[in-house]
PDB file of C-alpha atoms in Angstrom:
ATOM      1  CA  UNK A   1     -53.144   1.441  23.219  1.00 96.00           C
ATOM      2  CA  UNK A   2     -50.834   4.729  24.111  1.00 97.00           C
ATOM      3  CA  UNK A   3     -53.073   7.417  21.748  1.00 98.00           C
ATOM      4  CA  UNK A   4     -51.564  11.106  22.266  1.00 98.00           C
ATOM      5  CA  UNK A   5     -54.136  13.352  20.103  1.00 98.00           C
ATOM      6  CA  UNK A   6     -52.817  17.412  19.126  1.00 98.00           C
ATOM      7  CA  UNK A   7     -55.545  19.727  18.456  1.00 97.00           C
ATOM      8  CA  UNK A   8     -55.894  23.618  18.192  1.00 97.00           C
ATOM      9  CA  UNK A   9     -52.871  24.269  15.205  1.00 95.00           C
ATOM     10  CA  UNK A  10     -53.905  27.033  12.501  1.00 96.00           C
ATOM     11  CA  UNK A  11     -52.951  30.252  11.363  1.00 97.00           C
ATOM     12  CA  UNK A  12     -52.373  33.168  13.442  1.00 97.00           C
ATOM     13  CA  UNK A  13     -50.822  36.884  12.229  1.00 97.00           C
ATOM     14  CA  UNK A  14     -47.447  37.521  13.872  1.00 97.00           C
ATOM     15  CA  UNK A  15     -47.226  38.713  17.264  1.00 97.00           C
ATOM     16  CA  UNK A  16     -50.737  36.541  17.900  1.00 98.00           C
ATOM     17  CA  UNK A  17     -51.197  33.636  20.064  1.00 98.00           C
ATOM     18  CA  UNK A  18     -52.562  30.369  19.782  1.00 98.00           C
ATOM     19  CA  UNK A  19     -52.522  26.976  22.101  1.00 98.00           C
ATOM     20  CA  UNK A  20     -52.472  23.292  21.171  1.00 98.00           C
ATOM     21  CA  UNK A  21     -53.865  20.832  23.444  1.00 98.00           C
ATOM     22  CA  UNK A  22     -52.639  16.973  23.200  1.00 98.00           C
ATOM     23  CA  UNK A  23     -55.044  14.600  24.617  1.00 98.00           C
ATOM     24  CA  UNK A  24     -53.179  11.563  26.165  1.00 98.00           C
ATOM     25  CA  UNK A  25     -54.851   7.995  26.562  1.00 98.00           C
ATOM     26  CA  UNK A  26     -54.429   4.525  26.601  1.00 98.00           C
ATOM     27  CA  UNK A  27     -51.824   5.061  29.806  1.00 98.00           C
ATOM     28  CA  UNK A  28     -51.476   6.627  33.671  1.00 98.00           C
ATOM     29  CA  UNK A  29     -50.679  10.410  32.233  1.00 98.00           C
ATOM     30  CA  UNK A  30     -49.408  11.457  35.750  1.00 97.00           C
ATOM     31  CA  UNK A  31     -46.517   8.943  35.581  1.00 97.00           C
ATOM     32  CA  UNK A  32     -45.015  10.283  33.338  1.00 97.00           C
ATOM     33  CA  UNK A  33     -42.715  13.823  31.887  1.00 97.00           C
ATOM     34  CA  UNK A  34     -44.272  15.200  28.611  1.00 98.00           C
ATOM     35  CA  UNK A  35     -43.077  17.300  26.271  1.00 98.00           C
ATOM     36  CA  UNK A  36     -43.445  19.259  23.149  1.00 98.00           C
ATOM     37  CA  UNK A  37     -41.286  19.061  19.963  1.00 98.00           C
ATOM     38  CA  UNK A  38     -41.732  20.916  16.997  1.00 98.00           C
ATOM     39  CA  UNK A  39     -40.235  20.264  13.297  1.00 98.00           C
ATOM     40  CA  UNK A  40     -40.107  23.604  10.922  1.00 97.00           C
ATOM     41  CA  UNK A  41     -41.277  22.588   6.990  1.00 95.00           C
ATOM     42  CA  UNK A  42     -38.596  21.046   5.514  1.00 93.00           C
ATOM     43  CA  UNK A  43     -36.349  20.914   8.776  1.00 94.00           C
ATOM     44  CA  UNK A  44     -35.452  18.844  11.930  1.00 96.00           C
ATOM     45  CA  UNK A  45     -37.025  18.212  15.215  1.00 97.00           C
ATOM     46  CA  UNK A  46     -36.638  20.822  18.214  1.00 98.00           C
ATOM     47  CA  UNK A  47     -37.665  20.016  21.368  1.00 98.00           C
ATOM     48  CA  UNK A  48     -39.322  23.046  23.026  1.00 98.00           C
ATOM     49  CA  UNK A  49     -40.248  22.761  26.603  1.00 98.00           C
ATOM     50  CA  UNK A  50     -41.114  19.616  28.864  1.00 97.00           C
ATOM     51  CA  UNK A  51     -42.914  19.393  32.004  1.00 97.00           C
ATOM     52  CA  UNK A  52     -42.920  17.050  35.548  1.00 97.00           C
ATOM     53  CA  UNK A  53     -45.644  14.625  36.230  1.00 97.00           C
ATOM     54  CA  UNK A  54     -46.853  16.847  39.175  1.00 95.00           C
ATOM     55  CA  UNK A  55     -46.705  20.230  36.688  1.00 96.00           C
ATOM     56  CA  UNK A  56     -44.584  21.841  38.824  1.00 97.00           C
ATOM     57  CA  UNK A  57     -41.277  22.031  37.328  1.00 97.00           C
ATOM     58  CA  UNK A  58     -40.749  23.362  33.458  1.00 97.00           C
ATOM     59  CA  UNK A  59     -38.065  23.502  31.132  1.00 97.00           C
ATOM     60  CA  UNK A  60     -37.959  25.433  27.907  1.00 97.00           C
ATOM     61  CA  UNK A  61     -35.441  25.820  24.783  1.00 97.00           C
ATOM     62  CA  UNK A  62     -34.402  29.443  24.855  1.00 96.00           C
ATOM     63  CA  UNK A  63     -36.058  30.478  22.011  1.00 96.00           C
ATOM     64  CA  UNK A  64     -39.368  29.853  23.633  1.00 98.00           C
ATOM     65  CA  UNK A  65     -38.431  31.029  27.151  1.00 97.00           C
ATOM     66  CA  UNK A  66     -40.693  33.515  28.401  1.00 97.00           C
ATOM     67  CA  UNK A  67     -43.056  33.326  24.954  1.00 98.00           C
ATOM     68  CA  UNK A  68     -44.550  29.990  25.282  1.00 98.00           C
ATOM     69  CA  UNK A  69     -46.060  28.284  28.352  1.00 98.00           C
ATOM     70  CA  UNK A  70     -46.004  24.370  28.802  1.00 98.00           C
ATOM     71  CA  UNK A  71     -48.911  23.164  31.424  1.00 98.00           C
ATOM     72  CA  UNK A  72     -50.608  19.757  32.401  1.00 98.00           C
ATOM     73  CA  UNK A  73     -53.930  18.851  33.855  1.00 98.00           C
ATOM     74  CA  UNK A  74     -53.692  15.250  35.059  1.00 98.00           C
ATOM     75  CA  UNK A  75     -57.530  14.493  36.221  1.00 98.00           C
ATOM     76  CA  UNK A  76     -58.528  15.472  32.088  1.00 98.00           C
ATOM     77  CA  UNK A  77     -55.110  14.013  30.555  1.00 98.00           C
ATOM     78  CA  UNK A  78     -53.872  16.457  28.853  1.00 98.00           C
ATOM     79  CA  UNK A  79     -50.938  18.633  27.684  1.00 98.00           C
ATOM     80  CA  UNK A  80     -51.069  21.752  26.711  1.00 98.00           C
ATOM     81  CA  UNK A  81     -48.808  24.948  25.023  1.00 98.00           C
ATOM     82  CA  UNK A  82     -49.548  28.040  25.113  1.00 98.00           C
ATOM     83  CA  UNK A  83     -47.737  30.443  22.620  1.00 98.00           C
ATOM     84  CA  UNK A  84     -47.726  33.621  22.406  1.00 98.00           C
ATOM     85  CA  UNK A  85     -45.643  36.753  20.755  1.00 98.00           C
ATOM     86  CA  UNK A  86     -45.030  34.477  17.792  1.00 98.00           C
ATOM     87  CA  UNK A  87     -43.128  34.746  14.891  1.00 98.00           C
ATOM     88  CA  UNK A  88     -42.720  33.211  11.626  1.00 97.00           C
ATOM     89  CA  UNK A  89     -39.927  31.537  12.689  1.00 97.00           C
ATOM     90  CA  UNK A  90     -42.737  29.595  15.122  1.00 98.00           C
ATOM     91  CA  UNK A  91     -44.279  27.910  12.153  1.00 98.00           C
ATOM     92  CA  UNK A  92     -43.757  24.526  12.269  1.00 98.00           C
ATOM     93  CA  UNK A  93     -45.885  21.223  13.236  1.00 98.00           C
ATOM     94  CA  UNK A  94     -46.200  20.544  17.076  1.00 98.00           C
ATOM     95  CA  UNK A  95     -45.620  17.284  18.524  1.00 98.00           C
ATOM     96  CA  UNK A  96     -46.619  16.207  21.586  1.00 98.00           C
ATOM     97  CA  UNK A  97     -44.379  13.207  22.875  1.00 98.00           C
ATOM     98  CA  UNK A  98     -44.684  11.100  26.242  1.00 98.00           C
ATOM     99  CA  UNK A  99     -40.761  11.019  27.860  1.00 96.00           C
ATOM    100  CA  UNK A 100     -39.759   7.427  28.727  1.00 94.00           C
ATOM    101  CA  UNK A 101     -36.426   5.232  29.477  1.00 90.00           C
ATOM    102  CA  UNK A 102     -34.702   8.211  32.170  1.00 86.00           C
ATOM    103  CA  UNK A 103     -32.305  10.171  31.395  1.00 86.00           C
ATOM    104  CA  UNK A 104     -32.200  13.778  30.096  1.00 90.00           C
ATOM    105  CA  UNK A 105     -32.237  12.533  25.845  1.00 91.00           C
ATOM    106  CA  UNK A 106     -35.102  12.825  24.056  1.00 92.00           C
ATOM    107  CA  UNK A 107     -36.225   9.453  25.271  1.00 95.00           C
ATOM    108  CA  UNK A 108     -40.096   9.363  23.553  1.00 97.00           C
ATOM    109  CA  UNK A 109     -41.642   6.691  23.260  1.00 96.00           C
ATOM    110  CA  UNK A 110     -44.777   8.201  21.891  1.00 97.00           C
ATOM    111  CA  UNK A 111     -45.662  10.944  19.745  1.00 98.00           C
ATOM    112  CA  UNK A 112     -49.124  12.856  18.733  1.00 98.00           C
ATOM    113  CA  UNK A 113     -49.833  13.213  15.210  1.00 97.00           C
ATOM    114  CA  UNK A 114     -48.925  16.743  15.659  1.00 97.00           C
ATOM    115  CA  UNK A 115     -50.525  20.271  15.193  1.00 98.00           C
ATOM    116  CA  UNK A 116     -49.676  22.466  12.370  1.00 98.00           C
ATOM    117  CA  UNK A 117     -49.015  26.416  12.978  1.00 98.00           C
ATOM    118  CA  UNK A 118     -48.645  28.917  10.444  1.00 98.00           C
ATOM    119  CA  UNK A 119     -47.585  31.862  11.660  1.00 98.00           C
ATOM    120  CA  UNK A 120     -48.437  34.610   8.545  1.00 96.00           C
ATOM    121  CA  UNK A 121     -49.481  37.397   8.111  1.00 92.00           C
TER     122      UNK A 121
ATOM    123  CA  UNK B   1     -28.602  25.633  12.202  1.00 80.00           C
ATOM    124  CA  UNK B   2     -28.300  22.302  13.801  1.00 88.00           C
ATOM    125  CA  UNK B   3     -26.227  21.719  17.040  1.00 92.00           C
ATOM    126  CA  UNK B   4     -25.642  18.006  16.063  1.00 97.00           C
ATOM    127  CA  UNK B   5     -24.355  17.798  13.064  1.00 97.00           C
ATOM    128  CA  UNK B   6     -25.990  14.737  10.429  1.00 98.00           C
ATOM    129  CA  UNK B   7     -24.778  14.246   6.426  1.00 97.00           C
ATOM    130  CA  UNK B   8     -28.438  15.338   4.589  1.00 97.00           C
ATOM    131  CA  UNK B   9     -28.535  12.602   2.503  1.00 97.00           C
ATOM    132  CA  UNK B  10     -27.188   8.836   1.962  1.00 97.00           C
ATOM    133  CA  UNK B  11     -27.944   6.266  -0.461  1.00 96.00           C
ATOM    134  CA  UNK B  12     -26.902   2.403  -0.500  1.00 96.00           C
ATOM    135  CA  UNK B  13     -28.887  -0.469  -2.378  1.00 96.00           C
ATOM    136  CA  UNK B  14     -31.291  -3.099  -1.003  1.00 97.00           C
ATOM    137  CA  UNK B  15     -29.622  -6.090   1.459  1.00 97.00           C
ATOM    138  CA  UNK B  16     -26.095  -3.366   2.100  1.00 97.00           C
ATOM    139  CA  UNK B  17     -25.164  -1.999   5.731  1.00 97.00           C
ATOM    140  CA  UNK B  18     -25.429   1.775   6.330  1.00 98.00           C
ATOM    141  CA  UNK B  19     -23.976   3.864   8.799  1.00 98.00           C
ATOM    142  CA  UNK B  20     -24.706   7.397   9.746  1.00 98.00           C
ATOM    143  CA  UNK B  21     -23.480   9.725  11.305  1.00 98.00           C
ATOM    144  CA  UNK B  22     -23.866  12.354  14.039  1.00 98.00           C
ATOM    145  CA  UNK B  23     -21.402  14.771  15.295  1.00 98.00           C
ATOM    146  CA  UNK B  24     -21.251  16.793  18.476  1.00 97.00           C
ATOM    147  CA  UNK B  25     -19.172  18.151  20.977  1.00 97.00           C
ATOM    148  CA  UNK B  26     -18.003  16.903  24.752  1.00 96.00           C
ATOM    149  CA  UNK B  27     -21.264  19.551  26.099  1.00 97.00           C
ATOM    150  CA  UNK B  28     -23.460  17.082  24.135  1.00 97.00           C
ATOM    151  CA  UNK B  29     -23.099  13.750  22.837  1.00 97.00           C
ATOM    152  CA  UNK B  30     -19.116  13.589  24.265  1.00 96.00           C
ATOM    153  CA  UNK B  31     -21.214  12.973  27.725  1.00 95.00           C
ATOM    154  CA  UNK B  32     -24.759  12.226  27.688  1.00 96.00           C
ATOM    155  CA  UNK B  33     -26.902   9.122  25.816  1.00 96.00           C
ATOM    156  CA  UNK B  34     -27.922   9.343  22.370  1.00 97.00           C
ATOM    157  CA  UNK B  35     -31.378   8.446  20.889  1.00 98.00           C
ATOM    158  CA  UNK B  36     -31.854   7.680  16.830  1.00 98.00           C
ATOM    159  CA  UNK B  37     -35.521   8.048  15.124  1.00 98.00           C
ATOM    160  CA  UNK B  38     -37.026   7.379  11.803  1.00 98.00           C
ATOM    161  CA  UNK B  39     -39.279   9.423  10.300  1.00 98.00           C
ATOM    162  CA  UNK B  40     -41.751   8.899   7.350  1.00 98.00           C
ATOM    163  CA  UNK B  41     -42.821  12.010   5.067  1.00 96.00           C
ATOM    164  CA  UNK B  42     -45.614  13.566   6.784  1.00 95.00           C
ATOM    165  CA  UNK B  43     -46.056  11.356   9.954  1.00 97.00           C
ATOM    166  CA  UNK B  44     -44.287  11.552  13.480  1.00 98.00           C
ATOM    167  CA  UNK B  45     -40.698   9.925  14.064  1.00 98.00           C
ATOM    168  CA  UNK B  46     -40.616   6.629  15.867  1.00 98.00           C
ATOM    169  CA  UNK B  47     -37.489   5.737  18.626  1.00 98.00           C
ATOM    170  CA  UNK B  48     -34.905   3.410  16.969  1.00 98.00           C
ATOM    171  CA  UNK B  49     -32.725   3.631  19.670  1.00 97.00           C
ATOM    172  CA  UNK B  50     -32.124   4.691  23.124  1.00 97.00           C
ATOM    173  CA  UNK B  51     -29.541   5.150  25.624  1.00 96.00           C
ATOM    174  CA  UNK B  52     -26.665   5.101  22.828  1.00 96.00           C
ATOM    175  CA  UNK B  53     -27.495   1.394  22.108  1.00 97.00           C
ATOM    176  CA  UNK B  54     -30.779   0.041  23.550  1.00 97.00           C
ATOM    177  CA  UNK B  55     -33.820  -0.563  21.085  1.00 97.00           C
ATOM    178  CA  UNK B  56     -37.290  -0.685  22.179  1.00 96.00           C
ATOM    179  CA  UNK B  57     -39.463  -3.980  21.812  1.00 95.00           C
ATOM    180  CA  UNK B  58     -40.505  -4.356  18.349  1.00 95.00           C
ATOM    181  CA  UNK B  59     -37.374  -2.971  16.501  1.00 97.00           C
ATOM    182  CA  UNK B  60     -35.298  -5.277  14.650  1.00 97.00           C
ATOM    183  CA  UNK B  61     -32.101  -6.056  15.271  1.00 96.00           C
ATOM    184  CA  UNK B  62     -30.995  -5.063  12.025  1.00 98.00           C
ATOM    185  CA  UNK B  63     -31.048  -1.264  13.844  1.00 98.00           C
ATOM    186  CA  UNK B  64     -27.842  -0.417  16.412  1.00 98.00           C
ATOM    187  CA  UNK B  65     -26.100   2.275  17.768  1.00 98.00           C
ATOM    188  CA  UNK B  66     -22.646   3.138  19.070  1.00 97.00           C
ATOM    189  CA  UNK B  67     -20.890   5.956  20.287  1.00 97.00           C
ATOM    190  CA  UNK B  68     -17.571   7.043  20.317  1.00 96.00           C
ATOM    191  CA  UNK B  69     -16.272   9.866  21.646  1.00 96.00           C
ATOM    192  CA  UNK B  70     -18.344  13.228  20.429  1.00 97.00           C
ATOM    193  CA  UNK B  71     -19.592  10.761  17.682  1.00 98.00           C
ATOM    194  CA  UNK B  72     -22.382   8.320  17.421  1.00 98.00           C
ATOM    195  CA  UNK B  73     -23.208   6.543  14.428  1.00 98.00           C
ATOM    196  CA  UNK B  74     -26.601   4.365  13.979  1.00 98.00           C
ATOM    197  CA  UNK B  75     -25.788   1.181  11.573  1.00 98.00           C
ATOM    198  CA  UNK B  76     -28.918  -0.273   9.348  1.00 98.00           C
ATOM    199  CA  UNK B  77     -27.960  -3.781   8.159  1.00 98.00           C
ATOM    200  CA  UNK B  78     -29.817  -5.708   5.365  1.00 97.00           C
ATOM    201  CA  UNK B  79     -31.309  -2.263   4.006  1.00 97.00           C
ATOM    202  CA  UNK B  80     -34.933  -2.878   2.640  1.00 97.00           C
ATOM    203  CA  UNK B  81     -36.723  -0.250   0.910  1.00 96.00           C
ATOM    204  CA  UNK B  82     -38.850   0.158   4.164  1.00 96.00           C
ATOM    205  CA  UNK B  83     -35.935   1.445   5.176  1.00 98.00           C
ATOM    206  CA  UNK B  84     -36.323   4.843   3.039  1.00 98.00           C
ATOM    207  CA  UNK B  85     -36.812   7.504   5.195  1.00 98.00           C
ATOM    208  CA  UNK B  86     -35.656  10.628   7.526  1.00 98.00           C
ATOM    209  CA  UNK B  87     -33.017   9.503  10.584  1.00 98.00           C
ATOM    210  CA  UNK B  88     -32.471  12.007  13.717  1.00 98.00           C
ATOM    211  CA  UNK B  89     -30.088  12.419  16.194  1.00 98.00           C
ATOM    212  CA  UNK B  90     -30.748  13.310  19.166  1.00 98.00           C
ATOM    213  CA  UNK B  91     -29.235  14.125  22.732  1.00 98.00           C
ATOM    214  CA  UNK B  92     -29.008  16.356  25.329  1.00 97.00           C
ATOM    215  CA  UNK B  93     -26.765  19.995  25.724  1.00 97.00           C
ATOM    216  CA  UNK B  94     -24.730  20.419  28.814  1.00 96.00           C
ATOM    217  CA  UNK B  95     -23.835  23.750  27.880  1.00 96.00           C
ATOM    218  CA  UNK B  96     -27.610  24.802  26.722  1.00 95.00           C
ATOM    219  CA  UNK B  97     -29.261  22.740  28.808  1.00 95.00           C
ATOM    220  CA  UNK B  98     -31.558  21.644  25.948  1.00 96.00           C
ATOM    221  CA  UNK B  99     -32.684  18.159  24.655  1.00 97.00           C
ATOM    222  CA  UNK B 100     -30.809  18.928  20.791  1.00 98.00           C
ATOM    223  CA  UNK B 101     -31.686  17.249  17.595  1.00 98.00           C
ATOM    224  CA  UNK B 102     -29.396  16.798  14.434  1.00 97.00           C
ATOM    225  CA  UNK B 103     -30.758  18.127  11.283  1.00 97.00           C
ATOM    226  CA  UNK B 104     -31.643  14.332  10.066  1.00 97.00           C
ATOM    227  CA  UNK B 105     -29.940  12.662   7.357  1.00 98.00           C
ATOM    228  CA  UNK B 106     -32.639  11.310   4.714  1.00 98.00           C
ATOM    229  CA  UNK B 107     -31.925   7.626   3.380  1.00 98.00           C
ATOM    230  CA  UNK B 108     -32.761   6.625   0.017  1.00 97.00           C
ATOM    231  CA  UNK B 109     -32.653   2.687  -0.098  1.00 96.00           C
ATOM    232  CA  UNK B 110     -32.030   2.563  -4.447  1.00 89.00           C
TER     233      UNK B 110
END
């Protein structure tokens, strides 16, 4: 069974940083493009950065670019975002979501649970 | 602001046929695949559809999409009040080169 676990949300004071971890199972993680997506309370989905199977090529939504950091490490399975400078406008619930059918949509297949961040001071 | 745009709300009774909608522009849905997802209060959104039309294994048939020009439209026929819940949009942005989402159109099945 595909299982894609987020951990690490909380609160953080503005201009802090914080990074969620999504633990993927139940599939072969290196196959596939991950990303994150992120829904604000009360308000649609974003999609904020994805990543390769190999790591090595990254994509971000430009409100992110050059604040948050999406990474990979295949031999634990895992997904990971690293935020920082953030903002109250960064509060939302994190989603971790495996990419699947080709094509640049947002094909998911899977999602995580997904992380909560409060971003307050 | 959303860059697809959804209507927030819709209602229609048990057993009818909804439609909704999502508008864009040629950068985004005019030229690339759409994908639909439902969405439960407080848990994560599950794909409806794919590829403007395709559904995965396990979704019912009563769930399609279309497209039509800088348009799509997911249809729900024989609406059960399962069927009460949060819809997205979703494509991707020539111009911002950016997977986009609408802002969701919630259903209330009365």
């Amino acid at each position: 069974e595909v299982q894609l676990v987020e951990s690490g949300g909380g609160f953080v004071q503005p201009g802090g940083s914080l990074r969620v971890s999504c633990a993927a199972s139940g599939f072969t993680f290196r196959d596939y493009w991950m990303s994150w997506v992120r829904q604000a309370p009360g308000k649609g989905l974003e999609w904020v950065a994805n990543i390769i199977q190999d790591g090595t090529e990254t994509y971000y939504v430009d409100s992110v670019r050059g604040r948050f950091t999406i990474s990979r490490d295949n031999a634990k399975n895992s997904l990971y975002l690293q935020m920082n400078s953030l903002g109250a406008e960064d509060t939302a619930v994190y989603y971790c979501a495996r990419e699947n059918f080709g094509g640049n949509a947002p094909n998911f297949d899977y999602w995580g649970q997904g992380a909560l961040v409060i971003v307050s001071s | 602001q959303s860059v697809l745009t959804q209507p927030p709300s819709m209602s229609a009774a048990p057993g009818q046929k909804v439609t909704i909608s999502c508008s864009g522009s040629s950068s985004n849905i005019g030229n690339n695949d759409v994908s639909w997802y439902q969405q439960f209060p407080g848990t994560a959104p599950k794909v409806l559809i794919y590829h403007i039309n395709k559904r995965p294994s396990g979704i019912p048939d009563r769930f399609s999409g279309s497209k039509s020009g800088t348009s799509a439209t997911l249809a729900i026929t024989g609406l059960q009040t399962g069927d009460e819940a949060e819809y997205h949009c979703g494509t991707w942005d020539s111009s911002l080169n950016a997977k986009v989402f609408g802002g969701g159109t919630k259903l209330t099945v009365l």
